[in-house]
XYZ file of C-alpha atoms in Angstrom:
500
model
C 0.466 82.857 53.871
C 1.985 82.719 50.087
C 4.364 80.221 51.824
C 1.614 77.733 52.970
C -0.723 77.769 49.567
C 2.612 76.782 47.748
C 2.635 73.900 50.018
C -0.758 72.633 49.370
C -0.566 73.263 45.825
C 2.694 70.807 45.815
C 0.684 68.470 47.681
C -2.342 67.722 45.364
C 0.205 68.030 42.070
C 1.804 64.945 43.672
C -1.335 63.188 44.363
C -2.704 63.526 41.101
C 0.778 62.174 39.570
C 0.655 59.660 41.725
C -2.976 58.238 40.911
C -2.564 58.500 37.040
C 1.082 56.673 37.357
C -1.449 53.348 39.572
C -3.961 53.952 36.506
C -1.607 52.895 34.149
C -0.571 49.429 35.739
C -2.236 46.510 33.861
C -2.149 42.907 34.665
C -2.598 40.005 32.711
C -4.018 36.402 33.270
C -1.530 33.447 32.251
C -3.106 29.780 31.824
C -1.532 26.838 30.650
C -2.087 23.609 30.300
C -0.466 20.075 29.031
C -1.635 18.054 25.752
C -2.833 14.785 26.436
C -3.454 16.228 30.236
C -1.429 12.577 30.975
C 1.704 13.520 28.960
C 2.961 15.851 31.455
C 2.485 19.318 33.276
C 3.329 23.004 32.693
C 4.907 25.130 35.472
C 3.019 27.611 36.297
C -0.023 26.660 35.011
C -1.567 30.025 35.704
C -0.761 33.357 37.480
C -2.051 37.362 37.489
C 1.310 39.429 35.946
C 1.845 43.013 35.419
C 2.328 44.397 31.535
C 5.455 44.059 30.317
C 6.954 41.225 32.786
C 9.184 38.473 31.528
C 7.362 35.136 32.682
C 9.620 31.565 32.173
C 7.467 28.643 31.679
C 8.542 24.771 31.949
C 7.291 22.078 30.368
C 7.796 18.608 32.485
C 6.999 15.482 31.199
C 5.423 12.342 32.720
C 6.596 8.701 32.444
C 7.613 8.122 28.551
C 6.003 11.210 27.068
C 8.634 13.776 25.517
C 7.938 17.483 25.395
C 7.040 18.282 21.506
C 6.087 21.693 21.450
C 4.351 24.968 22.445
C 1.434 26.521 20.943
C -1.652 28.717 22.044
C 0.049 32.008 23.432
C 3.392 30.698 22.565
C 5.261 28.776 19.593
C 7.886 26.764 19.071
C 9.852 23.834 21.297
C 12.471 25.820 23.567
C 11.851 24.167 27.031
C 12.203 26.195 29.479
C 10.632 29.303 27.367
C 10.202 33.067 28.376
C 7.411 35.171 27.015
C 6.546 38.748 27.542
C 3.215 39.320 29.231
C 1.591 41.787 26.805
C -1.756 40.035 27.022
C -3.552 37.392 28.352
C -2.171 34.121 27.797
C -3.386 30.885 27.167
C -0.797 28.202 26.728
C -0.490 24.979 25.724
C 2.514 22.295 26.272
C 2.665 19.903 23.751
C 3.503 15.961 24.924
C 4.373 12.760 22.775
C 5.435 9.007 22.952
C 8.619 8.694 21.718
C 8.906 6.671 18.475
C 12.901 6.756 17.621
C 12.501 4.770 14.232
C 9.523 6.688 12.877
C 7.553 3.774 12.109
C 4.277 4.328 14.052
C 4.471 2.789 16.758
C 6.104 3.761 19.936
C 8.692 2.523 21.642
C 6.901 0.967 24.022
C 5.503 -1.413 21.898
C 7.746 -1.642 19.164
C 9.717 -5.238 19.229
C 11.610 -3.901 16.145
C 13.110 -0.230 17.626
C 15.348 -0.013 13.868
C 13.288 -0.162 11.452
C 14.625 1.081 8.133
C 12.737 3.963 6.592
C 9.630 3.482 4.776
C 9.109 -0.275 5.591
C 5.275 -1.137 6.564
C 5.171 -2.548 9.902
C 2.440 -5.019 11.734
C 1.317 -3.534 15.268
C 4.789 -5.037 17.351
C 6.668 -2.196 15.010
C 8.377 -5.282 12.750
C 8.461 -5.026 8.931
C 9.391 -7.909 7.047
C 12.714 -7.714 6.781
C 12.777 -7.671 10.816
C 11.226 -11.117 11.036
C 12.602 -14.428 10.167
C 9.329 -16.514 10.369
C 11.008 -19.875 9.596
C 14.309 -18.914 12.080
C 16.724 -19.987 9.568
C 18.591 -16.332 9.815
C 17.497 -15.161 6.763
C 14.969 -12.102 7.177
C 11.663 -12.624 5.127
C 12.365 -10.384 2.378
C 15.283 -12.027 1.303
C 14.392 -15.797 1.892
C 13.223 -17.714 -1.016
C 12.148 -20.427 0.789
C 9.350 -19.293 3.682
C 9.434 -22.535 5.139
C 12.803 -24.294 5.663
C 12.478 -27.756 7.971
C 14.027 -26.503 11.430
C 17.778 -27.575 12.094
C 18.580 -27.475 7.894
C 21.424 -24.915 6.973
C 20.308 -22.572 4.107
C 21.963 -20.246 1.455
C 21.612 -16.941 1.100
C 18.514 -16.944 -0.237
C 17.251 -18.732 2.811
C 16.869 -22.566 0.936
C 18.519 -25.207 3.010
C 19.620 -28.857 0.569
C 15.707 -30.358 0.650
C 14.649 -27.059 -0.823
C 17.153 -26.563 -3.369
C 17.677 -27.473 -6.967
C 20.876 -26.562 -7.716
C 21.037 -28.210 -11.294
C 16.736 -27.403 -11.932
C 16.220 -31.416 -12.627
C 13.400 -31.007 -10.344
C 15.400 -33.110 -7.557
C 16.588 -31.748 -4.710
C 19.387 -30.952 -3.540
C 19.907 -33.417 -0.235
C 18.295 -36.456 -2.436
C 20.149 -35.543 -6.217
C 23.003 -37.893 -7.186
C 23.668 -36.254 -10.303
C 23.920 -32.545 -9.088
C 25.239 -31.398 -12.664
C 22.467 -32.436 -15.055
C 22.566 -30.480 -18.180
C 19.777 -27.924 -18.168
C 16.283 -29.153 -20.058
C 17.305 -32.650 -19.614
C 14.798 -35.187 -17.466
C 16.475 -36.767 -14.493
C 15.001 -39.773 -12.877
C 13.771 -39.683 -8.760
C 17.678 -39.824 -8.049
C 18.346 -36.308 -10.382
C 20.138 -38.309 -12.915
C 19.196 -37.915 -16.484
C 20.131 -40.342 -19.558
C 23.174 -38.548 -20.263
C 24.011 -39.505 -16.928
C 23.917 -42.860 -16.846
C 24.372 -45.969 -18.456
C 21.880 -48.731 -17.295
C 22.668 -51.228 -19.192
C 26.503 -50.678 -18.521
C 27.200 -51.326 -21.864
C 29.700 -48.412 -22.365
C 26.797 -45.824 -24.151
C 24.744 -43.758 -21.700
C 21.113 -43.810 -21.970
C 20.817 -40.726 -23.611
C 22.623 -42.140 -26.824
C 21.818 -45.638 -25.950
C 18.664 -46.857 -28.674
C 19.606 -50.089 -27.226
C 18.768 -49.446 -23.352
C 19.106 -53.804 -21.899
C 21.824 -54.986 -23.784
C 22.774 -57.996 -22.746
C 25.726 -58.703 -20.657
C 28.578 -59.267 -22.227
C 27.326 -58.555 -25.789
C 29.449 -55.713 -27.744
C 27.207 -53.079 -28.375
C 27.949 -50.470 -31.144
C 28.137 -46.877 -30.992
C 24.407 -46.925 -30.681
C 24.477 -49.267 -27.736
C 22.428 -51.767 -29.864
C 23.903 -55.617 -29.873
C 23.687 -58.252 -32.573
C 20.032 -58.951 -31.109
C 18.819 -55.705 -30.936
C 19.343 -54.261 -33.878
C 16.405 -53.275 -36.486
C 15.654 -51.636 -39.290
C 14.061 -48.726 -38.477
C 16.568 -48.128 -35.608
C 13.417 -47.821 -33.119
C 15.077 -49.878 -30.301
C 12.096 -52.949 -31.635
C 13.511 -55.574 -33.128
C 11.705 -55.985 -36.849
C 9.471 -59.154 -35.416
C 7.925 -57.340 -32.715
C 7.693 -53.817 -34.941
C 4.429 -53.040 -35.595
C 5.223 -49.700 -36.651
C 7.867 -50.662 -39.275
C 8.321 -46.958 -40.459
C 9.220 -45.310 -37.049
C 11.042 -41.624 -38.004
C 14.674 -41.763 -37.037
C 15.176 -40.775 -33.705
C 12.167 -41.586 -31.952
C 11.401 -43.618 -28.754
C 8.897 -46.595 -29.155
C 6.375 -48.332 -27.097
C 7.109 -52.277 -26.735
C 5.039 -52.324 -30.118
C 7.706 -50.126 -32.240
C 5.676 -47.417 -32.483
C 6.301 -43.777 -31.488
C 5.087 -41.211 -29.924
C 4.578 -39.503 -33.172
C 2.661 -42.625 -34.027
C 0.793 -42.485 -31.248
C -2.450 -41.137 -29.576
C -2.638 -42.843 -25.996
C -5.259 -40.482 -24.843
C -7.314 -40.182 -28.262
C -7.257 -36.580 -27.758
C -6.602 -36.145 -31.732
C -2.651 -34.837 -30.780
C 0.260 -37.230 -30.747
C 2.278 -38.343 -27.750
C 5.444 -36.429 -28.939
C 3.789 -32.986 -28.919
C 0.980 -33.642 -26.191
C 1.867 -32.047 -22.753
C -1.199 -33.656 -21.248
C -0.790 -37.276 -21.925
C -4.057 -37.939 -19.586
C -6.469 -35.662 -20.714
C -10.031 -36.734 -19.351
C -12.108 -37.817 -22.014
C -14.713 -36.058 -23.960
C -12.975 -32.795 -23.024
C -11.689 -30.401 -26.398
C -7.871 -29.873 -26.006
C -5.867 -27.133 -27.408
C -2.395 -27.634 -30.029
C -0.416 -28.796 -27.046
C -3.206 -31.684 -26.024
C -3.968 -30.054 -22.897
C -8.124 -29.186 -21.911
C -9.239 -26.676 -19.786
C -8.520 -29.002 -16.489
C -5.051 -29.626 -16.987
C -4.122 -25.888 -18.005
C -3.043 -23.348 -15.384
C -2.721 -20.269 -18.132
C -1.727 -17.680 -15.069
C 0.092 -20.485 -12.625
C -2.110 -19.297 -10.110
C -2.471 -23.351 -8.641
C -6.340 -23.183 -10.366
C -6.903 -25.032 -13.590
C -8.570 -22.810 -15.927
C -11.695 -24.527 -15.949
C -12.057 -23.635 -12.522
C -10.357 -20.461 -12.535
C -12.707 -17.098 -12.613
C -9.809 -14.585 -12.358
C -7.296 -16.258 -15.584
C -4.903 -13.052 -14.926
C -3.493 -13.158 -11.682
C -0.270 -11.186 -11.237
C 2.202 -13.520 -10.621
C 3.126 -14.373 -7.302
C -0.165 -13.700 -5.572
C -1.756 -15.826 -3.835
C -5.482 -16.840 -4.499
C -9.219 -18.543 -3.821
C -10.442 -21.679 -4.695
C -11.967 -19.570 -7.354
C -8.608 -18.889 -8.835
C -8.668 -14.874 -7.546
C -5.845 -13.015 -5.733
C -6.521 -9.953 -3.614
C -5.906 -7.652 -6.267
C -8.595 -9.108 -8.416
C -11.508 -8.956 -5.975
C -13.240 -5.949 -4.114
C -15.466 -8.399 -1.842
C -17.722 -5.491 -0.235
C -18.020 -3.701 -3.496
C -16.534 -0.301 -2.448
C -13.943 0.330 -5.078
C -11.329 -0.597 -3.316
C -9.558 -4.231 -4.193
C -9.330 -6.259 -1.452
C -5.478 -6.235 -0.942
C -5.865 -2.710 -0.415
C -9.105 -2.493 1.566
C -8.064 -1.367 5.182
C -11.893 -1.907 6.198
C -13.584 -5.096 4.462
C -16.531 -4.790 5.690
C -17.675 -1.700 4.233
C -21.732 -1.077 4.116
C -23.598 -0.468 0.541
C -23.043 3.263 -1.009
C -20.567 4.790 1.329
C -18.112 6.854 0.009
C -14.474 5.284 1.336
C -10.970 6.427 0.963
C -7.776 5.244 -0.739
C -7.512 2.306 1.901
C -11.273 1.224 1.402
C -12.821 3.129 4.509
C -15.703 5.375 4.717
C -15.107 9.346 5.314
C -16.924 11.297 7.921
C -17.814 14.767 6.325
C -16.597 16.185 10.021
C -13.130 16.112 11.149
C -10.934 17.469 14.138
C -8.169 20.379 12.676
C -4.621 19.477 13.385
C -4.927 22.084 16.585
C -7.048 19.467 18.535
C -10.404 21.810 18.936
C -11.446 23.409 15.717
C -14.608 21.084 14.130
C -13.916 21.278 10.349
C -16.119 19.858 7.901
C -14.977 18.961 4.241
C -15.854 20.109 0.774
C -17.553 17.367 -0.323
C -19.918 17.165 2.890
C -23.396 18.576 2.331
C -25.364 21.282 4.881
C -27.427 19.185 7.431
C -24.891 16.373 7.069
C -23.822 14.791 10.890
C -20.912 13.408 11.983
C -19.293 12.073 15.163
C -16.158 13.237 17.116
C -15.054 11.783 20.206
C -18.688 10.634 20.896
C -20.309 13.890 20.387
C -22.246 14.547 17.133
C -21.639 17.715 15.037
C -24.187 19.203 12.532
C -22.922 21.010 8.953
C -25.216 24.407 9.076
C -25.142 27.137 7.257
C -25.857 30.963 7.892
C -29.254 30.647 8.214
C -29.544 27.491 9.774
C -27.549 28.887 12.161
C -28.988 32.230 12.531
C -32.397 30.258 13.300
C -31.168 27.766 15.395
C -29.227 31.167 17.632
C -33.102 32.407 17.714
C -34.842 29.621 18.929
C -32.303 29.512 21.880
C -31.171 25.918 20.670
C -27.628 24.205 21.533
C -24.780 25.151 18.928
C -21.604 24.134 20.695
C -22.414 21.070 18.031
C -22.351 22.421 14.798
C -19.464 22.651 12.099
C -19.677 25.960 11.317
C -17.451 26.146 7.700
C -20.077 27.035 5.167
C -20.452 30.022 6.798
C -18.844 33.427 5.963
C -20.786 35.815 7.900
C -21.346 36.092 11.387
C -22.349 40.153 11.862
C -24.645 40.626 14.579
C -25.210 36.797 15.555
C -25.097 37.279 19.940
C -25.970 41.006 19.125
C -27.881 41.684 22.331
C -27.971 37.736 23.298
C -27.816 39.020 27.207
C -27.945 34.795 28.521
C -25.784 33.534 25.652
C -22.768 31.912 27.136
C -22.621 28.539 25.578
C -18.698 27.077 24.477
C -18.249 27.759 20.643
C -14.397 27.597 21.124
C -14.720 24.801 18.530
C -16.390 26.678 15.750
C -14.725 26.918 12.253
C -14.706 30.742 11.239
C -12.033 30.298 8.782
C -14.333 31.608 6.140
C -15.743 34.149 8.063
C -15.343 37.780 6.446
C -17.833 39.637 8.362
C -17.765 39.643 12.329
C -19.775 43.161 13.052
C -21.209 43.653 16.073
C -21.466 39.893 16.342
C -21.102 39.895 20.249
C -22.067 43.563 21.068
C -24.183 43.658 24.397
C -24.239 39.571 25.236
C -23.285 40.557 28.653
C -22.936 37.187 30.006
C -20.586 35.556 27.302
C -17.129 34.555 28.460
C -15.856 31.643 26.618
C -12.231 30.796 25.135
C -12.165 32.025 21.505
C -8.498 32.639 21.297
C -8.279 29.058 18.747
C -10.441 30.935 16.374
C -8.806 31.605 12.784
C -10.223 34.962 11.766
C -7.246 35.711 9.174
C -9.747 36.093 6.963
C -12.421 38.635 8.451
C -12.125 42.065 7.369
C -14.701 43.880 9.473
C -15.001 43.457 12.743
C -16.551 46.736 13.795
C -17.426 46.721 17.768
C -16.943 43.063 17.709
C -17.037 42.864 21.599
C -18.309 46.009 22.524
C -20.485 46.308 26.194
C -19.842 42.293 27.110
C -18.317 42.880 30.552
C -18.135 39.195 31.604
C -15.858 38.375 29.078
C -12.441 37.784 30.639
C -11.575 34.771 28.596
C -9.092 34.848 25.620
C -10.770 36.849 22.532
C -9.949 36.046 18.685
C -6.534 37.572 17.378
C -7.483 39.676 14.864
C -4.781 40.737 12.239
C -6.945 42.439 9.656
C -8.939 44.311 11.716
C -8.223 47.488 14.460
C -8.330 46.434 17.997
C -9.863 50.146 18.437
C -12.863 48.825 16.390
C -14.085 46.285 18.437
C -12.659 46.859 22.402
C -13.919 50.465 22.047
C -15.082 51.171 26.136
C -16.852 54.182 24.494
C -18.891 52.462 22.612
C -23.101 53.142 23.385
């Protein structure tokens, strides 16, 4: 008898062992998932796994995406990767088009695949110093001369002969006959200046010549004036024909004798020898150099400055009929000048960035789901994401808007720091606030006690910042999704199964 109640008393000791030991088993959910859904897939994408089991995941990629990285349950860019299934898991594999020169744009697209660091490039990936627009082999940056005639050779400064002025007579350099004219000298449509020549051939080029048609065969002297031509005044006139007897020593005459300190040819009240505008229109006021208004280009823009409205241009910009570069205008009025203006067309009164285009107070965080909303944007403000429009609210908009059983899966939740008690007891609330900013959030109390029916994915939430999150989740028994990650607050607070 003693023998047989040992026996049963073994019995149900190892039965009751044995049902704790199954008690104790947990399992875990993975999910996973690839980002774009087009970039690739994740292997496996989901699976039930015991606590404590070593799960590899893969990350494949489709046509020219690249794996990038992991995030969501697990971080960082080893492919394959192995995590430890202490909790459900939701994770994401990160995809991306390759773009091996960093210029923005992939390689796909990009015509230019080396682009040096920094550059600016135009939508086929090229920067300037890519391209040779005028194919002389010179890139664009470099050449001097943007359009050189197809077939010419060219320096390096990209100039081929007929855009070259190797001696800066103003002649080029296919056409110039004298290629060595001194500098500031004026060279006739062959690039030869007076020094240069001697047209007369009487032994005294024209520079020094004050006799310039000697007669052939006269002896001229060192002036290059014969017997016949001399005069008195040394003006190149002989005295019968001088009417300007007087001429300063030096000076070039007309046929008359006279100067051009003698002279006013375009009664502009400033003598030919200092007048830079020998043709000034008249009636028109002229400054110390004879020049008006019309025949002055003060910025060398290409637009006289009577016509000119911008008379600064920077140099080398190009500009309007109106005499104003990019720089100088800001055509839709939004700040932003129009070399600079990424969007032209701006409307009246909207607030733009650097590049000239308007801000939407709502943007998507970096993680691809959080709505943000930014300093500057005011409660009640709107803005669109993806097609969908989001609403700024506050606390109490959003407290109201939770009580009247109204949609807010579309609101930008940033201005608000407390959330305690905001599903308490919401027993149909299920919609998908996966999105919402709670970055600010301090207080999450009892903010989802008793909504038995909510299971959404709140494990993108950032709740760094929330300090009491008493019962958060407590009696919501349809809730299988991920949860926040708390890291301020005691799981035992919020997952209590005890809890009333």
């Amino acid at each position: 008898m003693k023998k047989t109640v040992t026996v049963v008393f073994l019995s149900l000791l190892f039965i009751l062992i044995d049902s704790c030991s199954k008690e104790d088993i947990k399992v875990y959910e993975l999910t996973a998932a690839a980002s774009p859904a087009e970039g690739g897939s994740v292997s496996p994408s989901s699976g039930s796994f015991t606590s404590g089991e070593e799960v590899s995941i893969t990350a494949k990629a489709s046509g020219e995406y690249v794996f990038k990285n992991w995030s969501g349950g697990i971080r960082g860019t080893t492919n394959p990767a192995k995590m430890n299934m202490n909790s459900d898991k939701n994770v994401i594999a990160v995809f991306e088009m390759p773009d091996a020169d960093n210029d923005g744009v992939t390689d796909s697209l990009d015509q230019c695949p080396d682009t040096s660091p920094g550059e600016d490039v135009d939508q086929s990936g090229c920067s300037p110093s890519d391209k040779d627009s005028d194919g002389d082999g010179v890139d664009d940056t470099t050449d001097l001369c943007a359009e050189t005639p197809e077939g010419e050779e060219v320096n390096e400064s990209g100039c081929s002969a007929s855009q070259s002025d190797s001696d800066e007579d103003t002649i080029p350099d296919d056409i110039d006959q004298c290629p060595d004219t001194p500098a500031g000298e004026t060279a006739d449509e062959l690039g030869c200046s007076p020094s240069q020549k001697d047209s007369d051939a009487d032994g005294i080029t024209d520079d020094l010549d004050q006799c310039q048609n000697t007669p052939e065969g006269e002896t001229a002297d060192s002036e290059g004036c014969s017997d016949s031509q001399k005069d008195s005044d040394l003006d190149g006139v002989s005295d019968d024909l001088d009417e300007c007897a007087d001429t300063p020593t030096g000076e070039t005459v007309d046929s008359k004798g006279c100067s051009s300190s003698q002279n006013d040819s375009d009664e502009d009240g400033v003598t030919d020898d200092v007048d830079q505008c020998p043709d000034t229109p008249n009636g028109e006021s002229v400054n110390a150099r004879g020049c008006s208004a019309s025949q002055t280009d003060s910025d060398e823009d290409g637009v006289s400055d009577d016509l000119d409205q911008c008379p600064d241009t920077p140099a080398g910009e190009t500009v309007d009929t109106q005499g104003c570069s990019g720089s100088q205008k800001d055509s839709d009025g939004d700040g932003v000048t129009d070399n600079l203006d990424l969007c032209p067309g701006t409307s009246d009164g909207a607030t733009v960035d650097a590049d000239g285009c308007p801000l939407s107070p709502i943007y998507l965080d970096a993680n691809g789901v959080t709505i943000k909303c930014y300093n500057w944007a005011n409660v009640g403000d709107t803005g669109e994401i993806n097609g969908i429009t989001y609403t700024i609210v506050d606390e109490a908009m959003l407290r109201n808007m939770i009580s009247t059983n109204q949609n807010v899966s579309n609101v930008c939740t940033t201005r608000v720091t407390d959330m305690s008690n905001l599903f308490r007891s919401k027993v149909a609330f299920n919609q998908p606030i996966g999105n919402w900013d709670v970055s600010n959030v301090r207080n999450m109390r009892f903010m989802f006690r008793s909504a038995t029916s909510f299971n959404q994915d709140l494990g993108n939430w950032s709740v760094s910042q929330v300090t009491d999150c008493f019962r958060f989740s407590t009696n919501t028994p349809q809730w299988k999704l991920p949860k926040p990650n708390f890291t301020n607050c005691r799981e035992s607070q919020f997952f209590s199964e005890l809890d009333p």
